Coordinates of C-alpha atoms in Angstrom, one line a residue:
M1 CA -47.8 -15.5 4.1
Q2 CA -51.3 -16.7 3.3
A3 CA -49.9 -19.8 1.6
Q4 CA -47.8 -20.5 4.7
D5 CA -50.9 -20.1 7.0
E6 CA -52.8 -22.5 4.8
Q7 CA -50.0 -25.0 4.9
L8 CA -49.9 -24.7 8.7
S9 CA -53.6 -25.2 8.9
Q10 CA -53.5 -28.3 6.8
A11 CA -50.5 -29.7 8.9
V12 CA -52.4 -29.1 12.1
R13 CA -55.6 -30.7 10.8
H14 CA -53.6 -33.7 9.6
A15 CA -51.8 -34.0 12.9
L16 CA -55.0 -33.8 14.9
Q17 CA -56.8 -36.3 12.8
Q18 CA -54.0 -38.9 13.3
Q19 CA -54.2 -38.8 17.1
H20 CA -56.5 -40.8 19.3
T21 CA -56.8 -38.0 21.9
F22 CA -58.3 -35.7 19.3
Q23 CA -61.0 -38.2 18.4
Q24 CA -61.9 -38.4 22.1
L25 CA -62.1 -34.6 22.3
V26 CA -64.5 -34.6 19.3
Q27 CA -66.7 -37.2 21.0
Q28 CA -66.7 -35.2 24.2
A29 CA -67.6 -32.0 22.4
K30 CA -70.5 -33.7 20.6
A31 CA -71.7 -35.1 23.9
H32 CA -71.5 -31.7 25.5
A33 CA -73.3 -30.0 22.7
T34 CA -76.1 -32.7 22.8
A35 CA -76.6 -32.3 26.5
S36 CA -76.2 -28.5 26.6
Q37 CA -79.3 -26.4 27.4
H38 CA -77.6 -23.3 25.9
P39 CA -79.2 -21.5 22.9
I40 CA -77.6 -22.2 19.5
A41 CA -76.0 -18.7 19.5
E42 CA -74.2 -19.5 22.7
L43 CA -73.2 -23.1 21.9
E44 CA -69.9 -22.3 20.3
S45 CA -68.8 -20.3 23.4
S46 CA -70.1 -23.2 25.6
I47 CA -68.0 -25.8 23.8
L48 CA -64.9 -23.6 23.9
Q49 CA -65.3 -23.2 27.7
H50 CA -65.7 -27.0 27.9
L51 CA -62.4 -27.5 26.0
L52 CA -60.6 -25.0 28.2
A53 CA -61.9 -26.7 31.4
S54 CA -61.0 -30.2 30.1
G55 CA -57.5 -29.3 28.9
G56 CA -58.5 -29.9 25.3
A57 CA -57.6 -26.3 24.2
S58 CA -54.0 -26.7 25.5
Y59 CA -53.8 -30.0 23.7
I60 CA -54.8 -28.4 20.4
C61 CA -52.5 -25.4 20.9
N62 CA -49.6 -27.8 21.6
T63 CA -50.4 -29.8 18.5
A64 CA -50.3 -26.6 16.4
F65 CA -47.0 -25.5 18.0
A66 CA -45.5 -28.9 17.2
A67 CA -46.9 -28.9 13.7
K68 CA -45.4 -25.5 13.0
E69 CA -41.9 -26.7 14.2
Q70 CA -42.3 -29.8 12.1
L71 CA -42.9 -27.8 8.9
Q72 CA -39.5 -26.1 9.4
L73 CA -37.7 -29.5 9.2
P74 CA -36.0 -30.3 5.9
H75 CA -36.9 -34.0 5.6
S76 CA -39.1 -36.2 3.5
A77 CA -41.0 -39.3 4.5
F78 CA -39.5 -42.8 4.0
P79 CA -41.1 -45.4 1.7
P80 CA -43.5 -47.8 3.4
V81 CA -41.9 -50.3 5.7
S82 CA -42.2 -54.0 5.0
L83 CA -40.4 -57.1 6.1
A84 CA -42.0 -59.3 3.4
F85 CA -38.6 -59.8 1.7
A86 CA -37.6 -62.1 4.6
K87 CA -39.9 -64.7 3.2
K88 CA -39.1 -64.3 -0.5
G89 CA -35.5 -65.3 -0.4
K90 CA -32.1 -63.9 0.4
A91 CA -32.3 -60.3 1.4
S92 CA -29.7 -57.7 0.7
L93 CA -29.0 -54.0 1.5
D94 CA -28.5 -50.9 -0.6
V95 CA -28.1 -47.3 0.3
D96 CA -30.9 -44.7 -0.1
R97 CA -28.8 -42.4 -2.2
E98 CA -31.6 -40.2 -3.5
L99 CA -32.6 -39.1 0.0
H100 CA -29.2 -38.2 1.3
L101 CA -26.8 -37.0 -1.4
Q102 CA -28.6 -33.9 -2.5
G103 CA -28.0 -30.3 -1.5
L104 CA -24.9 -30.9 0.5
P105 CA -23.2 -27.5 1.4
T106 CA -19.6 -28.5 0.7
E107 CA -17.7 -31.0 -1.4
S108 CA -15.9 -32.2 1.8
L109 CA -19.2 -33.1 3.5
H110 CA -20.3 -34.8 0.3
K111 CA -17.2 -37.0 0.2
A112 CA -17.5 -37.7 3.9
K113 CA -21.1 -38.9 3.5
Q114 CA -20.1 -41.2 0.6
A115 CA -17.2 -42.7 2.6
W116 CA -19.4 -43.1 5.7
Q117 CA -22.2 -44.9 3.9
K118 CA -19.8 -47.2 2.1
L119 CA -18.1 -48.1 5.4
L120 CA -21.3 -48.9 7.2
L121 CA -22.7 -50.9 4.3
Q122 CA -19.4 -53.0 4.2
R123 CA -19.5 -53.5 8.0
M124 CA -23.1 -54.7 7.8
H125 CA -22.2 -57.3 5.3
Y126 CA -19.1 -58.3 7.2
L127 CA -21.1 -58.8 10.4
Q128 CA -23.7 -60.8 8.4
A129 CA -20.9 -63.1 7.2
K130 CA -19.3 -63.3 10.6
V131 CA -22.4 -64.7 12.4
S132 CA -23.7 -66.6 9.3
L133 CA -27.2 -65.3 9.8
P134 CA -29.6 -63.6 7.3
L135 CA -30.4 -59.9 7.6
V136 CA -34.0 -60.9 8.4
S137 CA -35.5 -64.2 9.3
P138 CA -38.9 -65.3 10.6
N139 CA -38.8 -66.5 14.2
Q140 CA -39.5 -70.2 13.9
S141 CA -39.6 -70.6 17.7
Q142 CA -42.2 -67.8 18.2
V143 CA -44.4 -68.5 21.3
K144 CA -48.0 -69.2 20.4
I145 CA -50.5 -67.5 22.7
Q146 CA -53.5 -69.5 23.6
T147 CA -56.9 -68.1 24.4
A148 CA -56.8 -66.7 27.9
T149 CA -58.9 -68.1 30.7
A150 CA -59.7 -66.7 34.1
E151 CA -57.0 -68.8 35.6
E152 CA -54.3 -68.2 32.9
I153 CA -53.4 -64.8 31.6
P154 CA -51.0 -64.8 28.6
E155 CA -47.7 -63.1 29.0
A156 CA -47.3 -59.8 27.1
A157 CA -45.1 -59.7 24.1
S158 CA -43.0 -57.0 25.8
A159 CA -42.3 -59.3 28.7
R160 CA -41.1 -62.1 26.4
V161 CA -38.9 -59.7 24.4
A162 CA -37.4 -58.2 27.6
S163 CA -36.4 -61.6 28.9
G164 CA -33.9 -62.0 26.1
D165 CA -34.9 -65.7 25.8
Q166 CA -34.6 -66.0 22.0
P167 CA -32.4 -68.7 20.4
Y168 CA -30.9 -66.4 17.8
L169 CA -29.2 -64.3 20.6
A170 CA -26.8 -67.2 21.0
S171 CA -24.9 -65.7 18.1
V172 CA -24.1 -62.5 20.0
P173 CA -20.7 -63.8 21.3
L174 CA -19.6 -64.3 17.7
L175 CA -19.6 -60.6 17.2
Q176 CA -16.7 -60.2 19.7
E177 CA -16.9 -56.4 20.2
S178 CA -17.8 -55.8 16.5
Y179 CA -20.3 -53.0 15.9
L180 CA -21.4 -50.8 13.0
F181 CA -20.0 -47.6 14.3
G182 CA -18.9 -46.0 17.5
I183 CA -17.2 -42.9 19.0
A184 CA -13.8 -43.9 17.5
D185 CA -15.3 -43.8 14.0
W186 CA -16.9 -40.5 14.6
Y187 CA -13.7 -39.1 16.0
S188 CA -11.8 -40.1 12.8
L189 CA -14.5 -38.6 10.6
V190 CA -14.9 -35.3 12.5
T191 CA -11.2 -34.7 12.9
T192 CA -10.6 -35.3 9.2
L193 CA -13.3 -32.8 8.3
L194 CA -12.1 -30.2 10.8
N195 CA -8.4 -30.6 10.0
S196 CA -8.8 -30.6 6.3
H197 CA -11.3 -27.7 6.1
W198 CA -10.8 -25.7 9.3
D199 CA -10.6 -22.4 7.5
S200 CA -13.9 -22.9 5.7
I201 CA -15.6 -24.2 8.8
S202 CA -14.3 -21.3 10.9
T203 CA -15.6 -18.9 8.3
A204 CA -19.0 -20.6 8.3
L205 CA -19.1 -20.5 12.1
S206 CA -18.4 -16.8 12.2
K207 CA -21.2 -15.8 9.7
V208 CA -24.1 -13.8 11.1
D209 CA -27.1 -15.9 12.1
N210 CA -30.0 -13.7 11.0
R211 CA -32.7 -15.9 12.7
T212 CA -34.6 -14.4 15.6
I213 CA -33.6 -16.3 18.6
I214 CA -36.5 -16.5 21.1
C215 CA -35.6 -17.2 24.7
H216 CA -38.7 -17.9 26.7
D217 CA -39.0 -16.5 30.2
L218 CA -41.5 -17.8 32.7
T219 CA -43.4 -14.5 32.4
V220 CA -42.1 -12.6 29.4
D221 CA -41.0 -13.6 25.9
D222 CA -37.9 -11.6 25.1
Q223 CA -36.7 -11.4 21.5
L224 CA -33.3 -10.3 20.2
T225 CA -31.6 -10.9 17.0
V226 CA -27.9 -11.5 17.7
P227 CA -25.0 -12.3 15.4
N228 CA -22.2 -14.9 15.6
W229 CA -23.5 -17.9 17.6
T230 CA -20.0 -18.8 18.7
S231 CA -19.5 -15.6 20.6
W232 CA -19.8 -15.4 24.4
P233 CA -22.4 -12.5 24.2
W234 CA -24.6 -14.7 21.9
L235 CA -24.3 -17.7 24.2
Q236 CA -24.9 -15.7 27.3
H237 CA -28.1 -14.3 25.8
F238 CA -29.3 -17.6 24.5
F239 CA -28.7 -19.2 27.9
Q240 CA -30.0 -16.3 30.0
G241 CA -32.3 -18.7 31.7
L242 CA -29.1 -20.2 33.4
N243 CA -28.0 -16.9 34.7
A244 CA -27.3 -16.8 38.5
Q245 CA -30.1 -14.3 38.9
H246 CA -32.5 -17.1 38.3
R247 CA -32.8 -19.8 40.9
Q248 CA -31.8 -23.2 39.5
V249 CA -32.8 -26.8 40.3
G250 CA -29.5 -28.6 40.7
L251 CA -28.0 -25.8 42.8
D252 CA -30.3 -23.6 44.8
D253 CA -32.5 -26.5 45.9
L254 CA -29.4 -28.0 47.5
L255 CA -28.5 -24.8 49.2
H256 CA -32.0 -23.6 50.2
P257 CA -34.5 -26.2 51.2
W258 CA -37.4 -23.8 50.7
F259 CA -36.6 -23.6 47.0
Q260 CA -37.5 -27.3 46.6
Q261 CA -41.1 -26.4 47.3
S262 CA -40.9 -23.3 45.2
S263 CA -39.7 -25.3 42.2
I264 CA -42.5 -27.8 42.7
K265 CA -45.1 -25.0 42.7
T266 CA -43.6 -23.5 39.5
G267 CA -43.6 -26.9 37.8
E268 CA -47.2 -27.6 38.8
A269 CA -48.3 -24.2 37.5
C270 CA -46.7 -25.1 34.1
L271 CA -48.3 -28.5 34.0
E272 CA -51.7 -27.0 34.8
V273 CA -51.4 -24.8 31.6
A274 CA -49.5 -27.7 29.8
A275 CA -48.3 -25.4 27.1
I276 CA -45.0 -26.4 25.3
P277 CA -43.2 -23.0 25.6
Q278 CA -44.0 -22.6 29.3
C279 CA -42.8 -26.1 30.1
R280 CA -39.6 -25.6 28.1
A281 CA -39.0 -22.3 29.9
A282 CA -39.4 -24.1 33.3
L283 CA -36.9 -26.8 32.2
Q284 CA -34.3 -24.2 31.4
R285 CA -34.0 -23.8 35.2
G286 CA -34.3 -27.5 35.9
A287 CA -37.2 -29.7 37.0
A288 CA -38.1 -30.9 40.4
P289 CA -37.5 -34.6 40.3
A290 CA -41.1 -35.5 41.2
L291 CA -42.4 -33.5 38.2
R292 CA -39.6 -34.2 35.7
P293 CA -41.4 -37.1 33.9
R294 CA -44.5 -35.0 33.3
L295 CA -42.6 -31.8 32.4
W296 CA -40.5 -33.6 29.8
A297 CA -43.6 -35.2 28.3
S298 CA -45.4 -31.9 28.1
A299 CA -42.4 -30.0 26.7
L300 CA -42.2 -32.7 23.9
A301 CA -46.0 -32.8 23.3
L302 CA -46.3 -36.4 24.4
D303 CA -49.3 -38.1 26.0
L304 CA -47.7 -41.1 27.9
E305 CA -50.9 -42.1 29.7
C306 CA -52.9 -42.9 26.6
E307 CA -53.8 -46.6 26.2
I308 CA -52.9 -46.4 22.6
V309 CA -49.3 -45.9 23.6
R310 CA -49.2 -49.2 25.5
D311 CA -51.0 -51.0 22.6
S312 CA -48.6 -49.6 20.1
F313 CA -45.6 -50.7 22.2
E314 CA -47.0 -54.2 22.5
N315 CA -47.6 -54.4 18.8
L316 CA -43.9 -53.4 18.1
C317 CA -42.8 -56.1 20.5
S318 CA -44.9 -58.6 18.7
Q319 CA -43.1 -57.6 15.5
V320 CA -39.8 -58.2 17.3
E321 CA -41.0 -61.8 18.0
E322 CA -42.2 -62.4 14.5
C323 CA -38.9 -61.6 12.7
N324 CA -35.3 -61.6 13.9
L325 CA -33.0 -58.9 12.5
L326 CA -29.2 -58.9 12.3
T327 CA -29.4 -55.5 14.0
D328 CA -31.0 -57.1 17.0
L329 CA -27.6 -58.7 17.8
L330 CA -26.0 -55.3 17.7
I331 CA -28.5 -54.0 20.2
E332 CA -28.0 -57.0 22.4
Q333 CA -24.3 -56.4 22.4
D334 CA -24.8 -52.8 23.3
L335 CA -26.8 -53.9 26.3
E336 CA -23.6 -55.4 27.7
T337 CA -22.7 -51.8 28.7
V338 CA -25.6 -51.5 31.1
A339 CA -25.3 -55.1 32.3
N340 CA -22.0 -54.1 33.8
S341 CA -23.1 -50.7 35.1
E342 CA -23.9 -50.2 38.8
H343 CA -26.4 -47.6 37.9
F344 CA -28.3 -49.4 35.1
F345 CA -27.9 -53.1 35.4
L346 CA -31.4 -53.4 37.0
F347 CA -32.9 -52.1 33.9
E348 CA -31.3 -54.4 31.4
E349 CA -34.5 -56.2 30.5
S350 CA -36.6 -53.0 30.2
L351 CA -33.9 -51.5 28.0
R352 CA -33.9 -54.6 25.7
A353 CA -37.6 -54.3 25.1
V354 CA -37.4 -50.5 24.6
L355 CA -34.5 -50.6 22.0
L356 CA -35.8 -53.6 20.1
A357 CA -39.3 -52.1 19.9
A358 CA -37.8 -48.8 18.8
S359 CA -35.9 -50.5 16.0
R360 CA -39.3 -51.7 14.6
D361 CA -41.0 -48.3 14.8
P362 CA -41.5 -47.0 11.2
S363 CA -42.3 -43.5 12.4
L364 CA -38.9 -43.0 14.1
G365 CA -36.8 -42.2 11.0
P366 CA -39.3 -39.8 9.3
S367 CA -39.8 -37.9 12.6
C368 CA -36.1 -37.3 13.0
H369 CA -35.1 -33.6 12.7
H370 CA -32.1 -34.8 10.7
K371 CA -32.5 -37.8 8.5
P372 CA -30.8 -41.0 9.7
F373 CA -27.7 -41.4 7.7
P374 CA -27.1 -43.6 5.9
C375 CA -30.5 -45.1 5.3
L376 CA -30.0 -48.8 4.4
L377 CA -32.8 -50.2 2.2
G378 CA -33.8 -53.9 2.3
K379 CA -34.0 -55.6 -1.0
T380 CA -35.3 -59.0 -2.0
A381 CA -33.5 -61.6 -4.1
S382 CA -35.3 -60.2 -7.2
G383 CA -34.0 -56.7 -6.4
D384 CA -37.3 -55.2 -5.1
T385 CA -36.8 -52.5 -2.5
Q386 CA -38.8 -53.2 0.7
G387 CA -38.1 -50.1 2.8
P388 CA -35.5 -49.0 5.4
Y389 CA -33.5 -51.6 7.3
P390 CA -34.1 -51.8 10.2
P391 CA -37.8 -50.6 9.9
S392 CA -37.1 -47.5 12.0
G393 CA -34.4 -46.4 9.5
V394 CA -32.0 -45.8 12.4
L395 CA -28.9 -48.1 12.5
P396 CA -27.9 -49.1 16.0
C397 CA -24.6 -47.5 17.0
R398 CA -22.4 -48.4 19.9
G399 CA -23.7 -46.5 22.9
L400 CA -27.3 -46.2 21.7
V401 CA -28.4 -47.7 25.0
E402 CA -26.9 -44.7 26.9
Y403 CA -29.7 -42.5 25.5
A404 CA -32.3 -44.8 26.9
A405 CA -30.8 -45.9 30.3
P406 CA -31.4 -42.7 32.3
L407 CA -35.0 -42.6 31.2
C408 CA -35.6 -45.8 33.3
Y409 CA -35.2 -43.6 36.4
L410 CA -38.2 -41.5 35.2
Y411 CA -40.6 -44.0 33.7
A412 CA -41.6 -47.3 35.3
E413 CA -43.6 -48.4 32.2
Q414 CA -41.5 -49.7 29.3
A415 CA -44.0 -48.2 26.8
S416 CA -43.6 -44.7 28.3
C417 CA -39.8 -45.1 28.3
A418 CA -39.8 -46.2 24.7
V419 CA -42.0 -43.3 23.5
M420 CA -39.7 -40.8 25.4
F421 CA -36.6 -42.4 24.0
C422 CA -37.9 -42.2 20.4
S423 CA -39.0 -38.6 20.9
M424 CA -35.7 -37.5 22.3
Y425 CA -33.7 -39.4 19.6
A426 CA -35.8 -37.8 16.9
R427 CA -35.5 -34.3 18.3
F428 CA -32.0 -34.3 19.8
W429 CA -29.7 -37.4 19.6
C430 CA -30.1 -37.8 15.8
R431 CA -28.1 -34.6 15.5
L432 CA -25.2 -36.5 16.9
H433 CA -25.4 -39.1 14.2
T434 CA -25.5 -36.9 11.1
I435 CA -22.9 -35.4 8.8
D436 CA -23.6 -31.7 8.0
N437 CA -22.7 -28.3 9.3
T438 CA -25.9 -27.1 10.7
A439 CA -25.0 -24.4 13.2
G440 CA -26.6 -22.2 15.9
Q441 CA -29.3 -23.5 18.1
D442 CA -29.8 -26.6 15.9
A443 CA -26.1 -27.4 15.7
T444 CA -25.2 -31.0 14.7
L445 CA -22.1 -33.0 15.6
V446 CA -19.5 -31.3 13.4
S447 CA -20.5 -27.8 14.5
L448 CA -20.8 -28.9 18.1
C449 CA -17.2 -30.2 17.9
A450 CA -16.0 -27.1 16.2
L451 CA -17.7 -24.9 18.8
F452 CA -16.0 -26.9 21.6
L453 CA -12.5 -26.4 20.0
H454 CA -13.2 -22.8 19.4
L455 CA -14.3 -22.0 22.9
L456 CA -11.5 -24.1 24.5
E457 CA -8.8 -22.4 22.5
E458 CA -10.3 -19.0 23.2
G459 CA -10.8 -19.5 26.9
E460 CA -8.3 -22.2 27.9
A461 CA -5.6 -21.9 25.3
E462 CA -2.8 -23.1 27.7
V463 CA -4.7 -26.2 28.6
A464 CA -5.6 -26.9 24.9
E465 CA -1.9 -26.6 23.8
H466 CA -0.7 -28.8 26.8
L467 CA -3.2 -31.5 25.9
K468 CA -2.0 -31.6 22.3
A469 CA 1.7 -31.6 23.5
V470 CA 1.2 -34.7 25.6
G471 CA -0.6 -36.6 22.8
C472 CA -4.1 -36.2 24.0
P473 CA -6.0 -33.9 21.6
P474 CA -8.9 -32.1 23.4
L475 CA -11.6 -33.4 21.1
Q476 CA -10.5 -37.0 21.7
L477 CA -11.1 -36.3 25.4
A478 CA -14.4 -34.6 25.0
L479 CA -16.1 -36.4 22.1
P480 CA -17.3 -39.4 24.3
W481 CA -19.0 -36.9 26.6
I482 CA -20.6 -35.0 23.7
M483 CA -21.7 -38.2 21.8
T484 CA -23.3 -39.7 24.8
A485 CA -24.8 -36.5 26.2
F486 CA -22.6 -37.3 29.3
A487 CA -24.7 -40.3 30.1
G488 CA -22.5 -42.9 31.8
H489 CA -20.0 -40.2 32.7
L490 CA -21.8 -38.0 35.1
A491 CA -24.0 -39.2 38.0
V492 CA -27.5 -40.1 36.8
G493 CA -29.1 -37.2 38.7
E494 CA -26.7 -34.7 37.0
V495 CA -27.4 -36.3 33.6
L496 CA -31.1 -35.6 34.1
L497 CA -30.4 -32.0 35.1
L498 CA -28.3 -31.6 32.0
W499 CA -31.1 -33.1 29.8
D500 CA -33.6 -30.7 31.5
R501 CA -31.6 -27.9 29.9
I502 CA -31.3 -29.6 26.5
I503 CA -35.1 -29.9 26.3
G504 CA -35.6 -26.5 27.9
F505 CA -33.4 -24.7 25.4
D506 CA -34.3 -27.1 22.6
S507 CA -30.6 -27.4 21.7
L508 CA -27.5 -29.5 22.1
L509 CA -25.3 -26.5 22.7
P510 CA -25.1 -27.3 26.5
L511 CA -22.9 -30.3 25.6
P512 CA -19.8 -28.5 24.2
L513 CA -20.2 -25.8 26.8
L514 CA -20.2 -28.4 29.6
A515 CA -17.2 -30.2 28.0
V516 CA -15.2 -26.9 28.0
A517 CA -16.3 -26.3 31.6
V518 CA -15.2 -29.7 32.8
I519 CA -11.7 -29.2 31.3
A520 CA -11.5 -25.6 32.7
F521 CA -12.5 -26.9 36.1
R522 CA -9.6 -29.4 36.2
R523 CA -7.1 -27.2 34.4
Q524 CA -4.6 -27.1 37.2
V525 CA -4.4 -30.8 37.5
L526 CA -4.3 -31.3 33.8
L527 CA -1.4 -28.9 33.4
T528 CA 0.7 -31.1 35.8
A529 CA 0.1 -34.2 33.7
D530 CA 2.9 -35.2 31.4
S531 CA 1.4 -38.2 29.5
R532 CA -1.8 -39.1 27.7
E533 CA -2.4 -41.9 30.3
Q534 CA -2.3 -39.4 33.2
I535 CA -4.7 -37.1 31.4
M536 CA -7.2 -40.0 30.8
S537 CA -6.8 -41.1 34.4
I538 CA -7.6 -37.5 35.7
M539 CA -10.7 -37.3 33.5
E540 CA -11.9 -40.8 33.9
D541 CA -14.3 -40.1 36.8
L542 CA -16.7 -37.2 36.4
S543 CA -19.3 -38.6 38.8
Q544 CA -18.7 -35.9 41.5
L545 CA -19.1 -32.9 39.1
K546 CA -22.2 -30.7 39.3
V547 CA -23.7 -29.6 36.0
V548 CA -25.4 -26.3 36.9
P549 CA -22.4 -24.5 38.6
L550 CA -20.1 -25.6 35.8
L551 CA -22.5 -24.2 33.1
Q552 CA -23.0 -21.0 35.0
G553 CA -19.3 -20.6 35.6
I554 CA -18.3 -21.1 32.0
L555 CA -21.1 -18.8 30.7
F556 CA -21.3 -16.0 33.2
G557 CA -18.2 -16.3 35.4
R558 CA -15.7 -15.0 32.9

C-alpha cells in the first residue's frame, strides 16, 4: 500500500509539473505569500484558503483523480516521434510487434491480432502504390508567412489547413472508396471470433467480476460488489442513475419546463465545485445544453480556455503544413461523409483541421486507455525506426469523423474541439478499435458485441431468430450503431444525450444496451419483414428515436 501511495504521489507531481495551469498556480501562491500580512504560523492556512477561493484546490484534486485512473491503465509510452525519415529517402512501415503481441488472453485473440495487423500493413502499401505518393513528403508549396504589420495580419495555420487548399489532396479521387479499415472489416473479425469461440467467450462473460463498482450519486457514493456484469441486476445497479426515480435531461425537461431550470442549477453547482466525480454523476442524468461543453470538459479534466491549448493546436496545424502524410488522404476521404450530411456539412473545414491536427499529436496514442492497434512504425531507407506512423499512433479508420462531428455543435473554437476529440478518443472510442476481451465497465468491442447478442437473445429471442432466418444477422444490423456510438444515426441532440451517459458512467456499455432497445422498440414491424432488404429499410432511419426512454425501458421496464 505504501509503495502504491508513493507511486501515486510521484504520478501526481509529474502530471502537475507538466501543466501550464499548475505553474500559474505556483506563481499566484508565491505572490499571495509575499503580499500576505499573516504570521508565518498562519501562512500555510492562508495559502490553502487562497487556493480554495481561486479554484486551484479543485484543479489539484482533479489532477490527482486523473493520475490515479491513469496508473491503472496497462500501457507503455511510445518511442519519440520524428518525421525526419521523410528527408532521408524512401520511407517504409513496420509493425510494433513488441508492444502489442504480449500477454494476450487467448490463442484466438493472438491469431486475430496477427491477421489484422498483416491486413492493415498490406492495405497501407496498396494505397501507397495506388496513388503513387510516398508515406511522408515535405510540403514544397508551404505558404511562407511574412512579418506581420499593423495592416496585414498573417493567416493562422489552422485556417490554411481547414481550407483544404493543398495540392496533394488532388490525389484523393484516386483512392475510389479505398480505406484502411471500416465497419465491414470489424464485422468479419468480430463474428469470426464469436462464432469460433462462443463457448469460451460466454464462459468468460459469466465469470464473477470482483471489482468494486462505484456508482456516484449527486449526494451519496453507494458501493456494492456485484457479480456477472452481463446480468440484468448488475446492469440495473450500475445504471441506477438512469432509473426513472431520477429526473433525466432528455425526457423530463421535455415534459416539465420547470425541470430545465432545475437541471441548469444542478449543473452550475457541479461546475462551481468542478470535481470530476460530481460532474460525471451529473452527466449520468444528462446535461443542460447550455452547460454541456463545460461539464464534459470538467468531467474529463480538461482546461479548454487555456491559451496553451490554442498555441498547441496551431503548432500541430503547422506540422500538417510542413509534411504531407499518406494518411491525410484517408482523412480527406472520410470527410466526404460530413460533406454530404445535412447536419454536419457546415463544419467540414473545422473537422478537416481537427482530424489532421489530431493525427500529428504524439500524445494521443500513449494516452489511449487501450493501445492503438496495430502501431505502424515509420522506417528510413537505412532501416532506422523513426516512431509511430502517423505521429499520433492512431490509424485513420472509415468513420473516424463521426466521433468529431457532433462536437462542433458544442465548441466553436477548433482548438477546443480538437482537444475534446482526442480526449474522448483516448478514453472511449479507442476501445472500439482494439482486439481484446476486456469486460465489465471497461468493455471493448468484442465484449460489447457479445453483450449485445447475449441480451438480445435473452430478452428478444423471437426477433433475434427472425433476423437470422431472413438473412440479416442481428450484429450486422447493430455493429454500425455501436462502432459510431450512434453518431450519424440518431438526431444530433440525442447523440449528445447518449454521450452524456457514456462520459457520466465512464463506460461504453450504453451502446449495446441502446442497440438492443432499438430492436426491441421496433420488434413488431421487424417480425413482419420477410427479407433482409425490408429489415434494413425499417432500421435505416433512427432520427426520431429518443435515447433516454429507450435506455430506461430496456433497463427498468422489464
